[in-house]
PDB file of C-alpha atoms in Angstrom:
ATOM      1  CA  UNK M1267      -5.969 -36.587 -12.950  1.00 92.00           C
ATOM      2  CA  UNK M1268      -5.155 -33.202 -11.263  1.00 96.00           C
ATOM      3  CA  UNK M1269      -1.748 -31.825 -11.213  1.00 96.00           C
ATOM      4  CA  UNK M1270       0.553 -30.347  -8.835  1.00 98.00           C
ATOM      5  CA  UNK M1271       3.344 -28.095 -10.057  1.00 96.00           C
ATOM      6  CA  UNK M1272       6.429 -27.717  -7.470  1.00 97.00           C
ATOM      7  CA  UNK M1273       8.868 -24.965  -8.593  1.00 94.00           C
ATOM      8  CA  UNK M1274      12.062 -25.321  -6.907  1.00 94.00           C
ATOM      9  CA  UNK M1275      15.746 -24.361  -7.324  1.00 90.00           C
ATOM     10  CA  UNK M1276      17.791 -26.641  -9.594  1.00 90.00           C
ATOM     11  CA  UNK M1277      19.997 -28.756  -7.022  1.00 89.00           C
ATOM     12  CA  UNK M1278      18.130 -27.071  -4.219  1.00 90.00           C
ATOM     13  CA  UNK M1279      16.736 -30.427  -2.761  1.00 94.00           C
ATOM     14  CA  UNK M1280      18.502 -33.784  -2.927  1.00 95.00           C
ATOM     15  CA  UNK M1281      16.856 -36.897  -4.682  1.00 94.00           C
ATOM     16  CA  UNK M1282      15.588 -38.288  -1.411  1.00 96.00           C
ATOM     17  CA  UNK M1283      14.253 -35.035  -0.219  1.00 97.00           C
ATOM     18  CA  UNK M1284      12.221 -34.532  -3.455  1.00 97.00           C
ATOM     19  CA  UNK M1285      11.235 -38.161  -3.178  1.00 97.00           C
ATOM     20  CA  UNK M1286       9.861 -37.452   0.556  1.00 97.00           C
ATOM     21  CA  UNK M1287       8.232 -34.049  -0.395  1.00 97.00           C
ATOM     22  CA  UNK M1288       6.595 -35.736  -3.384  1.00 97.00           C
ATOM     23  CA  UNK M1289       5.158 -38.413  -0.949  1.00 97.00           C
ATOM     24  CA  UNK M1290       3.804 -36.129   1.562  1.00 97.00           C
ATOM     25  CA  UNK M1291       2.256 -33.887  -0.880  1.00 97.00           C
ATOM     26  CA  UNK M1292       0.561 -36.568  -2.487  1.00 97.00           C
ATOM     27  CA  UNK M1293      -0.682 -38.170   1.055  1.00 97.00           C
ATOM     28  CA  UNK M1294      -1.858 -34.588   2.015  1.00 97.00           C
ATOM     29  CA  UNK M1295      -3.511 -34.416  -1.277  1.00 97.00           C
ATOM     30  CA  UNK M1296      -5.617 -37.637  -0.668  1.00 97.00           C
ATOM     31  CA  UNK M1297      -6.322 -36.662   3.053  1.00 97.00           C
ATOM     32  CA  UNK M1298      -7.506 -33.064   2.664  1.00 97.00           C
ATOM     33  CA  UNK M1299      -8.687 -32.532  -1.120  1.00 96.00           C
ATOM     34  CA  UNK M1300      -9.464 -35.795  -3.250  1.00 94.00           C
ATOM     35  CA  UNK M1301      -8.680 -39.491  -3.084  1.00 94.00           C
ATOM     36  CA  UNK M1302      -7.819 -39.596  -6.834  1.00 93.00           C
ATOM     37  CA  UNK M1303      -4.272 -39.782  -8.245  1.00 93.00           C
ATOM     38  CA  UNK M1304      -2.451 -36.792  -8.743  1.00 96.00           C
ATOM     39  CA  UNK M1305       0.485 -35.760 -10.902  1.00 96.00           C
ATOM     40  CA  UNK M1306       3.392 -34.076  -9.253  1.00 97.00           C
ATOM     41  CA  UNK M1307       5.597 -32.096 -11.628  1.00 97.00           C
ATOM     42  CA  UNK M1308       8.817 -30.653 -10.232  1.00 97.00           C
ATOM     43  CA  UNK M1309       9.880 -27.284 -12.283  1.00 94.00           C
ATOM     44  CA  UNK M1310      13.604 -26.928 -11.446  1.00 92.00           C
ATOM     45  CA  UNK M1311      14.699 -23.252 -12.098  1.00 89.00           C
ATOM     46  CA  UNK M1312      18.455 -22.122 -12.411  1.00 81.00           C
ATOM     47  CA  UNK M1313      19.398 -20.997  -9.204  1.00 72.00           C
ATOM     48  CA  UNK M1314      20.833 -17.661 -10.614  1.00 62.00           C
ATOM     49  CA  UNK M1315      17.180 -17.026 -11.724  1.00 58.00           C
ATOM     50  CA  UNK M1316      15.633 -17.141  -8.412  1.00 63.00           C
ATOM     51  CA  UNK M1317      15.177 -14.253  -5.927  1.00 59.00           C
ATOM     52  CA  UNK M1318      13.834 -13.577  -2.413  1.00 58.00           C
ATOM     53  CA  UNK M1319      13.447 -10.259  -1.172  1.00 63.00           C
ATOM     54  CA  UNK M1320      15.541  -8.692  -3.682  1.00 60.00           C
ATOM     55  CA  UNK M1321      18.510 -11.035  -3.254  1.00 57.00           C
ATOM     56  CA  UNK M1322      19.321 -14.351  -4.586  1.00 58.00           C
ATOM     57  CA  UNK M1323      17.280 -16.907  -2.606  1.00 66.00           C
ATOM     58  CA  UNK M1324      15.895 -20.435  -2.709  1.00 78.00           C
ATOM     59  CA  UNK M1325      12.175 -19.992  -2.232  1.00 87.00           C
ATOM     60  CA  UNK M1326       9.673 -22.754  -3.289  1.00 94.00           C
ATOM     61  CA  UNK M1327       6.324 -22.510  -5.158  1.00 94.00           C
ATOM     62  CA  UNK M1328       3.710 -25.101  -4.890  1.00 97.00           C
ATOM     63  CA  UNK M1329       0.638 -24.760  -7.112  1.00 97.00           C
ATOM     64  CA  UNK M1330      -2.206 -27.213  -6.626  1.00 98.00           C
ATOM     65  CA  UNK M1331      -4.904 -28.116  -8.730  1.00 97.00           C
ATOM     66  CA  UNK M1332      -8.316 -28.750  -7.016  1.00 96.00           C
ATOM     67  CA  UNK M1333     -11.852 -29.262  -8.238  1.00 92.00           C
ATOM     68  CA  UNK M1334     -14.564 -26.404  -7.920  1.00 91.00           C
ATOM     69  CA  UNK M1335     -16.262 -27.833  -4.838  1.00 92.00           C
ATOM     70  CA  UNK M1336     -13.104 -27.796  -2.632  1.00 95.00           C
ATOM     71  CA  UNK M1337     -14.588 -26.222   0.888  1.00 96.00           C
ATOM     72  CA  UNK M1338     -12.386 -23.760   2.709  1.00 96.00           C
ATOM     73  CA  UNK M1339     -11.669 -25.815   5.786  1.00 96.00           C
ATOM     74  CA  UNK M1340     -10.215 -28.549   3.182  1.00 97.00           C
ATOM     75  CA  UNK M1341      -7.990 -25.944   1.577  1.00 96.00           C
ATOM     76  CA  UNK M1342      -6.884 -24.492   5.081  1.00 97.00           C
ATOM     77  CA  UNK M1343      -6.013 -28.214   6.023  1.00 97.00           C
ATOM     78  CA  UNK M1344      -4.033 -28.519   2.905  1.00 98.00           C
ATOM     79  CA  UNK M1345      -2.088 -25.249   3.306  1.00 97.00           C
ATOM     80  CA  UNK M1346      -1.292 -26.268   7.131  1.00 97.00           C
ATOM     81  CA  UNK M1347      -0.209 -29.740   6.376  1.00 98.00           C
ATOM     82  CA  UNK M1348       1.740 -28.948   3.404  1.00 97.00           C
ATOM     83  CA  UNK M1349       3.584 -25.888   5.218  1.00 98.00           C
ATOM     84  CA  UNK M1350       4.539 -28.027   8.274  1.00 98.00           C
ATOM     85  CA  UNK M1351       5.688 -31.063   6.289  1.00 97.00           C
ATOM     86  CA  UNK M1352       7.547 -28.759   3.409  1.00 97.00           C
ATOM     87  CA  UNK M1353       9.357 -26.575   6.089  1.00 97.00           C
ATOM     88  CA  UNK M1354      10.250 -29.527   8.278  1.00 97.00           C
ATOM     89  CA  UNK M1355      11.884 -31.605   5.544  1.00 96.00           C
ATOM     90  CA  UNK M1356      13.621 -28.482   3.742  1.00 96.00           C
ATOM     91  CA  UNK M1357      14.660 -26.494   6.723  1.00 94.00           C
ATOM     92  CA  UNK M1358      13.148 -23.589   4.830  1.00 93.00           C
ATOM     93  CA  UNK M1359      11.818 -20.712   6.313  1.00 92.00           C
ATOM     94  CA  UNK M1360       8.041 -19.984   6.137  1.00 94.00           C
ATOM     95  CA  UNK M1361       8.809 -16.912   4.135  1.00 91.00           C
ATOM     96  CA  UNK M1362      10.735 -19.024   1.560  1.00 92.00           C
ATOM     97  CA  UNK M1363       7.553 -20.988   0.589  1.00 95.00           C
ATOM     98  CA  UNK M1364       4.301 -19.992  -1.452  1.00 95.00           C
ATOM     99  CA  UNK M1365       1.422 -22.455  -1.685  1.00 97.00           C
ATOM    100  CA  UNK M1366      -1.608 -21.813  -3.968  1.00 96.00           C
ATOM    101  CA  UNK M1367      -4.434 -24.022  -4.680  1.00 97.00           C
ATOM    102  CA  UNK M1368      -6.217 -23.147  -8.061  1.00 96.00           C
ATOM    103  CA  UNK M1369      -9.421 -24.379  -9.286  1.00 95.00           C
ATOM    104  CA  UNK M1370      -9.017 -26.490 -12.466  1.00 93.00           C
ATOM    105  CA  UNK M1371      -9.494 -23.824 -15.117  1.00 92.00           C
ATOM    106  CA  UNK M1372      -7.424 -21.339 -13.301  1.00 94.00           C
ATOM    107  CA  UNK M1373      -4.598 -23.866 -13.129  1.00 91.00           C
ATOM    108  CA  UNK M1374      -4.908 -24.805 -16.755  1.00 90.00           C
ATOM    109  CA  UNK M1375      -4.798 -20.996 -17.822  1.00 90.00           C
ATOM    110  CA  UNK M1376      -1.661 -20.423 -15.456  1.00 87.00           C
ATOM    111  CA  UNK M1377       0.186 -23.203 -17.395  1.00 82.00           C
ATOM    112  CA  UNK M1378      -1.003 -21.829 -20.712  1.00 83.00           C
ATOM    113  CA  UNK M1379       0.144 -18.515 -19.827  1.00 82.00           C
ATOM    114  CA  UNK M1380       3.773 -19.848 -19.823  1.00 73.00           C
ATOM    115  CA  UNK M1381       3.707 -20.517 -23.784  1.00 75.00           C
ATOM    116  CA  UNK M1382       1.565 -17.603 -24.834  1.00 78.00           C
ATOM    117  CA  UNK M1383       4.108 -15.516 -26.141  1.00 80.00           C
ATOM    118  CA  UNK M1384       5.787 -18.290 -28.131  1.00 83.00           C
ATOM    119  CA  UNK M1385       5.233 -18.651 -31.993  1.00 88.00           C
ATOM    120  CA  UNK M1386       3.834 -21.889 -33.348  1.00 86.00           C
ATOM    121  CA  UNK M1387       7.412 -23.092 -33.925  1.00 88.00           C
ATOM    122  CA  UNK M1388       8.524 -22.135 -30.487  1.00 82.00           C
ATOM    123  CA  UNK M1389       5.708 -23.946 -28.738  1.00 82.00           C
ATOM    124  CA  UNK M1390       6.728 -27.049 -30.519  1.00 88.00           C
ATOM    125  CA  UNK M1391      10.199 -26.865 -29.269  1.00 84.00           C
ATOM    126  CA  UNK M1392       9.215 -25.701 -25.570  1.00 82.00           C
ATOM    127  CA  UNK M1393       6.590 -28.816 -25.187  1.00 86.00           C
ATOM    128  CA  UNK M1394       9.018 -31.073 -26.984  1.00 91.00           C
ATOM    129  CA  UNK M1395      11.884 -30.080 -24.224  1.00 89.00           C
ATOM    130  CA  UNK M1396       9.445 -30.386 -21.392  1.00 89.00           C
ATOM    131  CA  UNK M1397       8.269 -33.563 -22.505  1.00 91.00           C
ATOM    132  CA  UNK M1398      11.379 -34.942 -23.020  1.00 92.00           C
ATOM    133  CA  UNK M1399      12.785 -33.562 -19.825  1.00 90.00           C
ATOM    134  CA  UNK M1400       9.750 -35.124 -18.011  1.00 91.00           C
ATOM    135  CA  UNK M1401      10.160 -38.653 -19.638  1.00 93.00           C
ATOM    136  CA  UNK M1402      13.973 -38.833 -19.085  1.00 94.00           C
ATOM    137  CA  UNK M1403      13.480 -37.740 -15.421  1.00 91.00           C
ATOM    138  CA  UNK M1404      10.951 -40.168 -14.649  1.00 93.00           C
ATOM    139  CA  UNK M1405      13.227 -42.985 -16.202  1.00 93.00           C
ATOM    140  CA  UNK M1406      16.088 -41.896 -14.197  1.00 92.00           C
ATOM    141  CA  UNK M1407      14.839 -40.241 -10.943  1.00 91.00           C
ATOM    142  CA  UNK M1408      11.532 -41.586 -10.751  1.00 92.00           C
ATOM    143  CA  UNK M1409       9.655 -38.332 -10.438  1.00 92.00           C
ATOM    144  CA  UNK M1410       8.639 -36.219 -13.321  1.00 92.00           C
ATOM    145  CA  UNK M1411      10.758 -33.044 -13.566  1.00 94.00           C
ATOM    146  CA  UNK M1412      11.873 -30.362 -16.069  1.00 86.00           C
ATOM    147  CA  UNK M1413      14.399 -27.644 -16.440  1.00 88.00           C
ATOM    148  CA  UNK M1414      12.712 -24.556 -17.241  1.00 77.00           C
ATOM    149  CA  UNK M1415      15.575 -23.063 -19.052  1.00 70.00           C
ATOM    150  CA  UNK M1416      16.811 -24.217 -22.167  1.00 58.00           C
TER     151      UNK M1416
END
């Protein structure tokens, strides 16, 4: 199953907004990339750790995993649809949204870089914390999310 990592500020969007964002992300993925199921994971960063143009801000980052066979017209259509829908639902400006579509191997490498600096013990704690957050959020909020601070 391919994954989408959505990085947003903690508390930046309401539960309803996150569910709506996730719904259109999945729909756009099915329409423009692939009909297979996709897992959307929300990385909620403490707002004091987010900066835009050297100031505290609320940018959003959407990293989308794709297969190697993704055509340029599919990529562009996904960018355009996600940008349009995201900005409409959130009220953000276009300069506050970053969208990246990465082939599977590059996506996996990006995720692995987040724990590369940790010791073996640190990795166990890190993955346990993320796994616990994901399960709890799915049970309580009906979407997968983790807080990127400990």
